Coordinates of N, CA and C and ligand atoms in Angstrom, one line a residue:
M1 N -7.1 8.6 25.7 CA -6.3 8.7 24.7 C -6.7 8.8 23.3
T2 N -6.4 9.7 22.5 CA -6.6 9.9 21.5 C -6.2 9.1 20.4
R3 N -7.0 8.4 19.5 CA -6.4 7.4 18.5 C -5.8 8.0 17.5
G4 N -4.6 7.0 17.3 CA -3.5 7.4 16.2 C -4.3 7.5 15.0
R5 N -3.4 8.4 13.9 CA -4.2 8.3 12.4 C -3.4 7.0 11.9
F6 N -4.4 6.6 10.7 CA -3.6 5.6 9.9 C -3.6 6.0 8.5
I7 N -2.4 6.2 8.2 CA -2.1 6.5 6.6 C -1.6 5.2 5.8
T8 N -1.9 5.5 4.6 CA -1.8 4.0 3.5 C -0.6 4.8 2.5
F9 N 0.1 4.2 1.8 CA 0.7 4.7 0.9 C 0.5 3.4 -0.3
E10 N -0.1 3.9 -1.2 CA -0.2 2.8 -2.5 C 0.4 3.4 -3.9
G11 N 0.3 2.4 -4.7 CA 0.8 2.7 -6.1 C 1.7 1.5 -6.6
G12 N 2.4 2.0 -7.6 CA 2.8 0.5 -8.4 C 4.2 0.2 -7.7
E13 N 5.0 -0.5 -8.6 CA 6.6 -0.9 -8.1 C 7.3 0.4 -8.6
G14 N 8.3 0.8 -7.7 CA 9.3 2.1 -8.0 C 8.5 3.3 -7.8
A15 N 7.6 3.6 -7.3 CA 6.8 4.8 -7.2 C 7.3 5.8 -6.3
G16 N 8.1 5.3 -5.5 CA 8.7 6.2 -4.5 C 7.9 6.1 -3.1
K17 N 7.4 4.9 -2.9 CA 6.7 4.7 -1.4 C 7.2 4.6 -0.5
S18 N 8.4 3.6 -0.3 CA 9.2 3.5 0.8 C 9.9 4.5 0.9
T19 N 10.3 5.2 0.0 CA 11.1 6.3 0.1 C 10.7 7.7 1.0
Q20 N 9.2 7.8 0.8 CA 8.3 8.9 1.2 C 7.9 8.2 2.6
V21 N 7.3 7.2 2.8 CA 7.1 6.8 4.1 C 8.2 7.1 5.4
T22 N 9.4 7.0 4.7 CA 10.7 7.5 5.8 C 10.8 8.7 6.0
R23 N 10.2 9.7 5.0 CA 10.5 11.1 5.1 C 9.3 11.7 5.8
L24 N 8.1 10.9 5.8 CA 6.8 11.4 6.3 C 7.2 10.9 7.9
K25 N 7.6 10.0 8.2 CA 7.7 9.7 9.4 C 8.7 10.5 10.3
L26 N 9.8 11.0 9.7 CA 10.7 11.7 10.1 C 10.1 13.1 10.6
A27 N 9.5 13.8 9.5 CA 8.4 15.0 9.5 C 7.4 14.8 10.9
L28 N 6.7 13.9 10.8 CA 5.8 13.7 12.0 C 6.4 13.9 13.2
E29 N 7.4 12.7 13.5 CA 7.9 12.7 15.0 C 8.8 14.0 15.2
T30 N 9.1 14.6 14.4 CA 9.7 15.9 14.8 C 8.9 17.0 15.2
A31 N 7.5 17.0 14.6 CA 6.5 17.8 15.2 C 5.8 17.1 16.6
G32 N 6.2 15.9 17.0 CA 6.0 15.4 18.2 C 5.2 14.4 18.4
H33 N 4.8 13.6 17.1 CA 4.0 12.5 17.3 C 4.6 11.2 17.3
A34 N 4.0 10.3 17.8 CA 4.4 8.9 18.0 C 3.9 8.3 16.6
V35 N 5.1 7.5 15.8 CA 5.0 7.3 14.8 C 5.5 5.5 14.4
L36 N 4.6 4.9 13.9 CA 5.0 3.3 13.7 C 5.0 3.1 12.1
T37 N 6.0 3.2 11.4 CA 6.1 2.7 10.2 C 6.0 0.9 9.7
T38 N 5.1 0.7 8.9 CA 5.1 -0.8 8.9 C 4.7 -1.1 7.3
R39 N 4.6 -2.4 6.8 CA 4.6 -2.7 5.5 C 3.6 -3.7 5.3
E40 N 3.0 -3.8 4.1 CA 2.2 -5.2 3.5 C 2.9 -5.4 2.4
P41 N 2.6 -6.8 1.6 CA 2.4 -7.8 2.8 C 3.5 -8.0 3.7
G42 N 3.3 -8.3 5.1 CA 4.1 -8.5 6.3 C 3.5 -7.8 7.4
G43 N 4.5 -7.0 8.1 CA 4.5 -6.1 9.2 C 4.2 -6.9 10.7
S44 N 4.1 -8.0 10.6 CA 4.1 -8.8 11.8 C 5.0 -10.0 11.6
D45 N 5.3 -10.8 12.7 CA 6.2 -12.0 12.4 C 5.6 -12.8 11.5
G46 N 4.5 -13.3 11.7 CA 3.9 -14.3 10.7 C 3.5 -13.7 9.4
G47 N 3.4 -12.3 9.5 CA 3.0 -12.0 8.0 C 4.4 -11.7 7.2
E48 N 5.3 -11.3 7.8 CA 6.6 -11.5 7.0 C 6.9 -12.7 6.3
D49 N 6.5 -13.6 7.1 CA 6.8 -15.1 6.3 C 5.9 -15.3 5.1
I50 N 4.7 -15.0 5.3 CA 3.8 -15.1 4.5 C 4.2 -14.3 3.0
R51 N 4.5 -12.7 3.6 CA 5.5 -11.8 2.5 C 6.3 -12.8 1.3
A52 N 7.0 -13.5 2.0 CA 8.2 -14.3 1.6 C 7.7 -15.1 0.4
L53 N 6.4 -15.6 0.5 CA 5.7 -16.5 -0.3 C 5.3 -15.5 -1.5
L54 N 4.7 -14.3 -1.1 CA 4.1 -13.3 -2.5 C 5.2 -12.9 -3.2
V55 N 6.4 -12.3 -2.4 CA 6.9 -11.3 -3.5 C 8.4 -12.4 -3.9
N56 N 8.4 -14.0 -4.0 CA 9.6 -14.3 -4.2 C 9.1 -15.3 -5.4
G57 N 9.8 -16.2 -6.1 CA 9.7 -17.3 -6.9 C 8.9 -17.0 -8.2
E58 N 8.4 -18.0 -8.8 CA 8.0 -18.1 -10.3 C 6.7 -17.2 -10.3
T59 N 6.3 -16.2 -11.3 CA 5.4 -15.3 -11.3 C 4.1 -16.0 -11.2
H60 N 3.9 -17.2 -11.8 CA 2.8 -17.9 -11.9 C 2.3 -19.0 -10.9
R61 N 3.5 -18.8 -9.6 CA 3.2 -19.9 -9.0 C 1.8 -19.8 -8.0
W62 N 1.1 -18.7 -8.0 CA -0.1 -18.8 -7.2 C -1.2 -18.5 -8.1
E63 N -2.5 -19.2 -7.7 CA -3.7 -18.7 -8.4 C -4.4 -17.1 -7.6
P64 N -4.8 -16.6 -8.4 CA -5.2 -15.3 -8.1 C -5.8 -15.4 -6.6
L65 N -6.7 -16.2 -6.2 CA -7.7 -16.4 -5.3 C -6.5 -16.6 -4.0
T66 N -5.7 -17.4 -4.3 CA -4.8 -18.0 -3.3 C -3.8 -16.3 -2.7
E67 N -3.5 -15.9 -3.9 CA -2.5 -14.7 -3.5 C -3.4 -13.7 -2.7
A68 N -4.7 -13.6 -2.8 CA -5.3 -12.5 -2.1 C -5.9 -13.4 -0.6
L69 N -5.9 -14.7 -0.7 CA -6.0 -15.2 0.8 C -4.7 -14.9 1.1
L70 N -3.8 -15.3 0.8 CA -2.3 -15.0 1.6 C -2.4 -13.5 2.0
N71 N -2.7 -12.6 1.4 CA -2.7 -11.3 1.6 C -3.6 -11.0 3.0
Y72 N -4.6 -11.4 2.8 CA -5.7 -11.1 4.1 C -5.3 -11.9 5.2
A73 N -4.5 -13.1 5.0 CA -4.2 -13.9 6.1 C -3.2 -13.1 7.0
A74 N -1.9 -12.2 5.9 CA -1.0 -11.6 6.7 C -1.5 -10.5 7.3
R75 N -2.8 -9.8 6.4 CA -3.3 -8.5 6.9 C -4.1 -8.7 8.0
H76 N -4.8 -10.0 8.6 CA -5.2 -10.1 9.9 C -4.6 -10.1 11.1
E77 N -3.0 -10.9 10.7 CA -2.0 -10.9 11.8 C -1.8 -9.4 11.9
H78 N -1.3 -8.4 11.0 CA -0.9 -7.4 10.8 C -2.0 -6.3 11.7
L79 N -3.1 -6.3 11.4 CA -4.3 -5.5 12.0 C -4.2 -6.1 13.5
E80 N -4.8 -7.2 13.7 CA -4.8 -7.5 15.3 C -3.3 -7.5 15.9
K81 N -2.3 -7.7 15.7 CA -1.0 -7.6 16.6 C -0.2 -6.4 16.5
V82 N -0.4 -5.4 15.4 CA 0.2 -4.4 15.2 C -0.3 -3.0 15.2
I83 N -1.3 -3.0 14.2 CA -1.8 -1.8 13.5 C -3.1 -1.4 14.8
K84 N -4.0 -2.3 15.3 CA -4.7 -1.9 15.8 C -4.2 -1.5 17.4
P85 N -3.3 -2.3 18.1 CA -3.3 -1.6 19.2 C -2.1 -0.3 19.4
A86 N -1.4 -0.2 18.1 CA -0.7 1.2 18.0 C -1.9 2.3 17.9
L87 N -2.6 2.0 17.2 CA -3.7 3.1 16.9 C -4.7 3.4 18.2
A88 N -4.5 2.2 19.0 CA -5.2 2.5 19.9 C -4.7 3.2 21.3
S89 N -3.0 3.1 21.2 CA -2.3 3.9 22.1 C -2.1 5.0 21.7
G90 N -2.4 5.4 20.3 CA -2.0 7.0 20.1 C -1.0 7.2 19.3
T91 N -0.7 6.0 18.7 CA 0.7 6.3 17.6 C -0.2 6.1 16.4
W92 N 0.6 6.9 15.6 CA 0.0 7.2 14.0 C 1.0 6.1 13.4
V93 N 0.0 5.7 12.6 CA 0.4 4.3 11.8 C 0.4 4.8 10.2
I94 N 1.7 4.6 9.7 CA 1.9 4.7 8.4 C 2.4 3.3 7.6
C95 N 1.5 3.0 6.8 CA 1.6 1.4 6.1 C 2.0 1.6 4.7
D96 N 3.0 1.1 4.4 CA 3.5 0.9 2.9 C 3.1 0.0 2.3
R97 N 1.8 0.0 1.6 CA 1.1 -0.8 1.0 C -0.1 -1.1 1.8
F98 N -1.6 -1.3 1.7 CA -2.8 -1.9 2.8 C -3.5 -2.6 1.6
A99 N -4.8 -2.5 1.8 CA -5.9 -3.2 1.0 C -5.9 -2.9 0.0
D100 N -5.8 -1.7 -0.7 CA -6.0 -1.3 -1.9 C -5.0 -1.9 -2.7
S101 N -4.0 -2.4 -2.4 CA -2.9 -3.1 -3.2 C -3.6 -4.5 -3.7
T102 N -4.4 -5.2 -2.7 CA -4.8 -6.3 -3.1 C -6.1 -6.3 -4.4
M103 N -6.8 -5.2 -4.0 CA -7.7 -4.9 -5.2 C -6.9 -4.5 -6.3
A104 N -6.0 -3.9 -6.3 CA -5.3 -3.3 -7.5 C -4.6 -4.4 -8.1
Y105 N -3.8 -5.5 -7.3 CA -2.8 -6.6 -8.1 C -3.6 -7.7 -8.4
Q106 N -4.6 -8.2 -7.4 CA -5.5 -9.6 -7.8 C -6.6 -9.1 -8.5
G107 N -7.2 -7.8 -8.1 CA -8.7 -7.4 -8.9 C -8.2 -7.1 -10.2
Y108 N -7.6 -6.0 -10.3 CA -7.5 -5.2 -11.5 C -6.5 -5.9 -12.5
G109 N -5.1 -6.4 -11.5 CA -4.0 -6.8 -12.6 C -4.3 -8.3 -13.0
H110 N -5.0 -9.2 -12.0 CA -5.1 -10.4 -12.4 C -6.6 -10.6 -12.9
G111 N -7.4 -9.8 -12.8 CA -8.7 -10.1 -13.2 C -9.4 -10.8 -12.1
M112 N -9.5 -10.7 -10.9 CA -10.0 -11.6 -9.9 C -11.0 -10.8 -9.5
D113 N -12.4 -11.6 -9.5 CA -13.8 -11.3 -9.3 C -13.7 -10.3 -7.8
R114 N -14.1 -8.9 -8.4 CA -13.7 -7.8 -7.5 C -14.7 -8.0 -6.1
E115 N -15.8 -8.7 -6.2 CA -16.8 -8.7 -5.2 C -16.2 -9.7 -4.0
T116 N -15.4 -11.0 -4.6 CA -14.9 -11.9 -3.8 C -13.9 -11.1 -2.9
I117 N -13.1 -10.2 -3.5 CA -12.1 -9.3 -2.6 C -12.9 -8.7 -1.6
R118 N -14.1 -8.1 -2.2 CA -14.8 -7.2 -1.2 C -15.3 -7.9 0.0
R119 N -15.8 -9.1 -0.2 CA -16.1 -10.4 0.9 C -14.9 -10.6 1.6
L120 N -13.8 -10.8 1.2 CA -12.7 -11.0 2.1 C -12.3 -9.9 3.0
H121 N -12.5 -8.6 2.5 CA -12.1 -7.5 2.8 C -13.4 -7.0 4.1
R122 N -14.7 -7.5 3.8 CA -15.4 -7.3 5.0 C -15.2 -8.3 6.3
L123 N -14.8 -9.2 5.8 CA -14.2 -10.4 6.8 C -13.1 -10.1 7.8
V124 N -12.1 -9.7 7.0 CA -10.6 -9.5 7.5 C -10.8 -7.9 8.3
V125 N -11.1 -6.9 7.4 CA -11.0 -5.4 8.0 C -12.5 -5.0 8.6
G126 N -13.0 -5.5 8.0 CA -14.6 -4.8 8.5 C -14.6 -3.1 8.5
D127 N -14.8 -2.5 9.3 CA -15.0 -1.0 9.4 C -13.9 -0.4 9.1
I128 N -12.6 -0.9 9.9 CA -11.2 -0.1 9.7 C -10.9 0.6 8.1
A129 N -10.7 1.8 8.5 CA -10.3 2.1 6.9 C -9.1 3.5 7.2
P130 N -8.4 3.4 6.4 CA -7.2 4.4 6.4 C -7.9 5.6 6.6
D131 N -7.0 6.8 7.4 CA -7.8 7.9 7.6 C -7.4 8.8 6.3
L132 N -6.1 8.4 5.7 CA -6.1 9.0 4.6 C -5.0 7.9 3.6
T133 N -5.3 7.9 2.2 CA -4.6 7.0 1.3 C -3.9 7.7 0.4
L134 N -2.5 7.8 0.2 CA -2.2 8.5 -0.8 C -1.6 7.7 -2.1
I135 N -1.8 8.0 -3.1 CA -1.8 6.8 -4.3 C -1.1 7.5 -5.0
F136 N 0.3 6.8 -5.5 CA 1.7 7.3 -5.9 C 1.4 6.9 -7.6
D137 N 1.2 7.9 -8.1 CA 1.4 7.6 -9.7 C 1.9 8.0 -11.1
L138 N 2.6 7.1 -11.4 CA 3.7 7.6 -12.3 C 3.7 6.4 -13.6
P139 N 4.2 6.8 -14.7 CA 4.1 5.7 -16.1 C 4.8 4.8 -15.5
V140 N 4.1 3.9 -15.9 CA 4.5 2.4 -15.7 C 6.0 2.0 -15.8
E141 N 6.6 2.5 -17.1 CA 8.0 2.6 -17.5 C 8.8 3.2 -16.3
A142 N 8.6 4.1 -16.1 CA 9.4 4.9 -15.0 C 9.2 4.3 -13.9
G143 N 8.3 3.6 -13.5 CA 8.4 3.0 -12.1 C 9.1 1.5 -12.1
L144 N 9.2 1.0 -13.0 CA 9.9 -0.4 -13.6 C 11.2 0.1 -13.7
E145 N 11.8 1.1 -14.1 CA 12.8 1.5 -14.3 C 13.7 1.9 -13.0
R146 N 12.8 2.5 -12.2 CA 13.4 2.9 -10.8 C 13.5 1.7 -10.1
A147 N 12.7 0.9 -10.1 CA 12.4 -0.5 -9.0 C 13.9 -1.4 -9.9
G148 N 14.0 -1.4 -10.8 CA 15.1 -2.1 -11.8 C 16.2 -1.8 -10.8
I149 N 16.7 -0.4 -10.8 CA 17.7 0.2 -10.1 C 18.0 0.0 -9.1
R150 N 16.9 -0.3 -8.2 CA 17.0 -0.2 -6.8 C 17.3 -1.8 -6.3
G151 N 17.1 -2.7 -7.2 CA 17.3 -4.3 -7.2 C 16.5 -4.5 -5.9
Q152 N 17.2 -5.4 -4.9 CA 17.0 -5.9 -3.5 C 16.0 -7.1 -3.8
G153 N 16.1 -7.6 -5.0 CA 15.2 -9.2 -4.8 C 13.7 -8.3 -4.8
E154 N 13.0 -9.6 -4.1 CA 11.5 -9.2 -3.8 C 10.7 -9.2 -5.3
D155 N 11.2 -9.5 -6.2 CA 10.9 -9.1 -7.6 C 9.9 -9.6 -8.6
R156 N 8.9 -10.6 -7.7 CA 7.8 -11.2 -8.3 C 7.1 -10.5 -9.0
Y157 N 6.6 -9.7 -8.7 CA 5.7 -8.7 -9.2 C 6.2 -8.0 -10.4
E158 N 7.4 -7.6 -10.1 CA 8.1 -6.4 -11.0 C 8.5 -7.3 -12.3
R159 N 8.6 -8.6 -12.3 CA 9.0 -9.6 -13.6 C 7.3 -9.7 -14.4
M160 N 6.1 -9.1 -13.6 CA 5.0 -9.6 -14.7 C 5.0 -8.3 -15.8
G161 N 4.3 -8.7 -16.7 CA 4.3 -7.9 -17.9 C 3.5 -6.5 -17.8
L162 N 4.2 -5.6 -18.6 CA 3.8 -4.4 -18.9 C 2.4 -4.2 -18.8
D163 N 1.8 -4.9 -19.7 CA 0.0 -4.8 -19.4 C -0.5 -5.0 -18.1
F164 N 0.2 -5.9 -17.1 CA -0.2 -6.1 -16.0 C -0.1 -5.0 -15.1
H165 N 1.1 -4.6 -15.1 CA 1.3 -3.0 -14.7 C 0.7 -2.0 -15.0
E166 N 0.2 -1.9 -16.4 CA -0.9 -0.8 -16.8 C -2.3 -1.0 -16.2
R167 N -2.5 -2.2 -15.9 CA -4.3 -2.7 -15.3 C -3.9 -2.2 -14.1
L168 N -2.7 -2.4 -13.5 CA -2.3 -1.9 -11.8 C -2.7 -0.5 -11.8
R169 N -2.0 0.3 -12.5 CA -2.1 1.8 -12.5 C -3.5 2.3 -12.8
Q170 N -4.1 1.8 -13.7 CA -5.4 2.0 -13.8 C -6.1 1.9 -12.8
G171 N -6.1 0.5 -12.2 CA -7.0 0.1 -10.8 C -6.8 1.1 -9.8
F172 N -5.6 1.5 -9.5 CA -5.6 2.5 -8.1 C -6.0 3.6 -8.5
L173 N -5.8 4.3 -9.9 CA -6.8 5.6 -10.1 C -7.8 5.3 -10.0
D174 N -8.6 4.2 -10.6 CA -10.1 4.1 -10.4 C -10.5 4.0 -9.0
I175 N -9.6 3.4 -8.1 CA -10.0 3.0 -6.7 C -9.8 4.7 -6.1
A176 N -9.3 5.4 -6.7 CA -8.9 6.7 -5.9 C -10.4 7.5 -6.2
G177 N -10.5 7.6 -7.6 CA -11.6 7.8 -8.1 C -12.9 7.9 -7.5
K178 N -13.3 6.6 -6.9 CA -14.3 6.0 -6.2 C -14.2 6.3 -4.8
E179 N -13.2 6.7 -4.2 CA -13.2 6.8 -2.8 C -12.1 8.5 -2.8
P180 N -13.0 9.7 -3.1 CA -12.2 10.7 -3.1 C -11.7 11.6 -1.6
R181 N -12.8 11.0 -0.7 CA -12.6 11.5 0.6 C -11.3 10.8 1.2
R182 N -11.2 9.7 0.9 CA -9.9 9.1 1.6 C -8.6 9.0 0.8
C183 N -8.7 9.2 -0.6 CA -7.7 9.1 -1.4 C -7.1 10.5 -1.9
V184 N -6.0 10.6 -1.9 CA -5.0 11.6 -2.6 C -4.0 11.1 -3.9
I185 N -4.0 11.6 -4.8 CA -3.2 11.3 -5.9 C -2.0 12.0 -5.9
V186 N -0.9 11.6 -5.7 CA 0.3 12.3 -5.9 C 1.3 12.2 -7.1
D187 N 1.7 12.9 -7.5 CA 2.3 13.0 -8.8 C 3.8 12.3 -8.7
A188 N 3.9 11.1 -8.7 CA 5.2 10.3 -8.3 C 6.3 10.4 -9.1
L189 N 6.2 11.2 -10.2 CA 7.3 11.1 -11.3 C 7.9 12.6 -10.9
A190 N 7.3 13.6 -10.0 CA 8.3 14.6 -9.6 C 9.7 14.0 -8.8
D191 N 10.4 15.1 -8.4 CA 11.5 14.8 -7.6 C 11.1 14.5 -6.3
M192 N 12.2 14.1 -5.6 CA 11.9 13.6 -4.2 C 11.4 14.8 -3.2
G193 N 12.0 16.0 -3.4 CA 11.6 16.9 -2.4 C 10.1 17.3 -2.8
A194 N 9.8 17.5 -3.9 CA 8.6 17.7 -4.4 C 7.4 16.7 -4.2
V195 N 7.8 15.5 -4.4 CA 6.9 14.6 -3.7 C 6.8 14.6 -2.0
A196 N 7.5 14.6 -1.5 CA 7.4 15.0 0.0 C 6.7 16.1 0.4
A197 N 6.8 17.1 -0.3 CA 6.0 18.4 0.1 C 4.6 18.2 -0.3
A198 N 4.3 17.5 -1.4 CA 3.0 16.9 -1.9 C 2.4 16.1 -0.7
V199 N 3.2 15.2 0.0 CA 2.5 14.4 1.1 C 2.3 15.1 2.0
R200 N 3.2 15.9 2.5 CA 3.2 16.6 3.6 C 1.6 17.5 3.6
A201 N 1.6 18.1 2.6 CA 0.3 19.1 2.3 C -0.8 18.1 2.1
A202 N -1.0 16.9 1.7 CA -2.2 16.3 1.7 C -2.7 15.7 3.0
V203 N -1.2 15.5 4.1 CA -1.6 15.3 5.2 C -2.3 16.3 6.4
R204 N -1.6 17.6 6.2 CA -1.8 18.6 6.6 C -3.6 19.1 6.5
D205 N -3.7 19.0 5.1 CA -5.3 19.4 4.3 C -6.3 18.4 4.9
R206 N -6.2 17.1 4.9 CA -6.7 16.0 4.9 C -6.8 15.6 6.2
L207 N -6.1 15.8 7.4 CA -6.1 15.4 8.6 C -5.9 16.3 9.7
G208 N -6.0 17.7 9.0 CA -5.7 19.0 10.0 C -4.5 18.7 10.8
A209 N -3.3 18.0 10.3 CA -2.4 18.0 11.2 C -1.4 19.0 10.9
E210 N -0.7 19.6 12.4 CA 0.3 20.7 12.0 C 1.4 20.2 12.2
F211 N 2.3 20.4 10.9 CA 3.6 20.1 11.3 C 4.6 20.3 10.0
Ligands
ADP301 N1 10.9 11.2 -6.7 C1 12.0 10.4 -7.5 N2 12.4 10.5 -8.2 C2 13.8 9.8 -8.5 N3 13.7 8.7 -8.1 C3 13.2 8.2 -7.0 C4 12.1 9.1 -6.3 N4 11.8 8.4 -5.2 C5 12.1 7.5 -5.4 N5 13.2 7.0 -5.7 C6 14.1 6.2 -6.1 O1 13.4 5.0 -7.0 C7 13.8 3.5 -6.4 C8 12.4 3.1 -5.8 O2 11.7 4.0 -4.8 P1 11.0 3.3 -3.5 O3 10.8 4.2 -2.5 O4 11.7 1.9 -3.2 O5 9.5 3.0 -4.4 P2 8.4 1.9 -4.0 O6 8.5 1.8 -2.4 O7 7.4 2.5 -4.4 O8 8.7 0.7 -4.8 C9 14.4 4.1 -5.1 O9 15.9 3.7 -5.8 C10 14.6 5.4 -4.6 O10 15.9 6.0 -4.5
MG302 MG1 8.7 -0.3 -1.3

């Protein structure tokens, strides 16, 4: 059995990640691939309980290290119970946010010591890495405006200041610059069809997929 491919979508609030996760899943399924879409924080039964602690409530309710620990606790459940079994069975996994979001939000956004995050990462994730990470980039104001129109609650991070969101954006771009083989930056300001085409092109080029 060939291992499935692991693709992650990263970027700020309202960038269009969830929209494009759904579109990529459909395109890959049409080409005959088995695809599981999932998300972080969350993605497993217990992980979704942890998600609720992170995305609701007062903006300052957690210490940055607590947020990182909650994210990595949920990620451990997600990896062991959902992601690893799916990949082993040949299913492609598309994950709406993954570990780069912890580095961007807690590291760059909240200014947490990055080496501490890397230590948590080694403990929980080890050698597993996405085969491809799409980093959705757009001006902060545009993303927050889209997220505001979308509504649907879960807005604890959206309520953090513009400077926080600017640090996030720079953080994601920094991560992409450090790992160019894994990461592709997508212009998320383009219309949905153009973004979908860019995503498909990246999956074809980087993973050699035909679809
Ligand atoms: N390329 C796009 N152009 C304009 N609006 C978009 C685009 N992509 C998504 N949207 C809209 O913006 C909002 C946020 O998109 P969403 O996919 O939920 O972003 P994210 O998951 O990155 O927070 C939604 O209302 C969605 O319909
Ligand atoms: Mg989303």
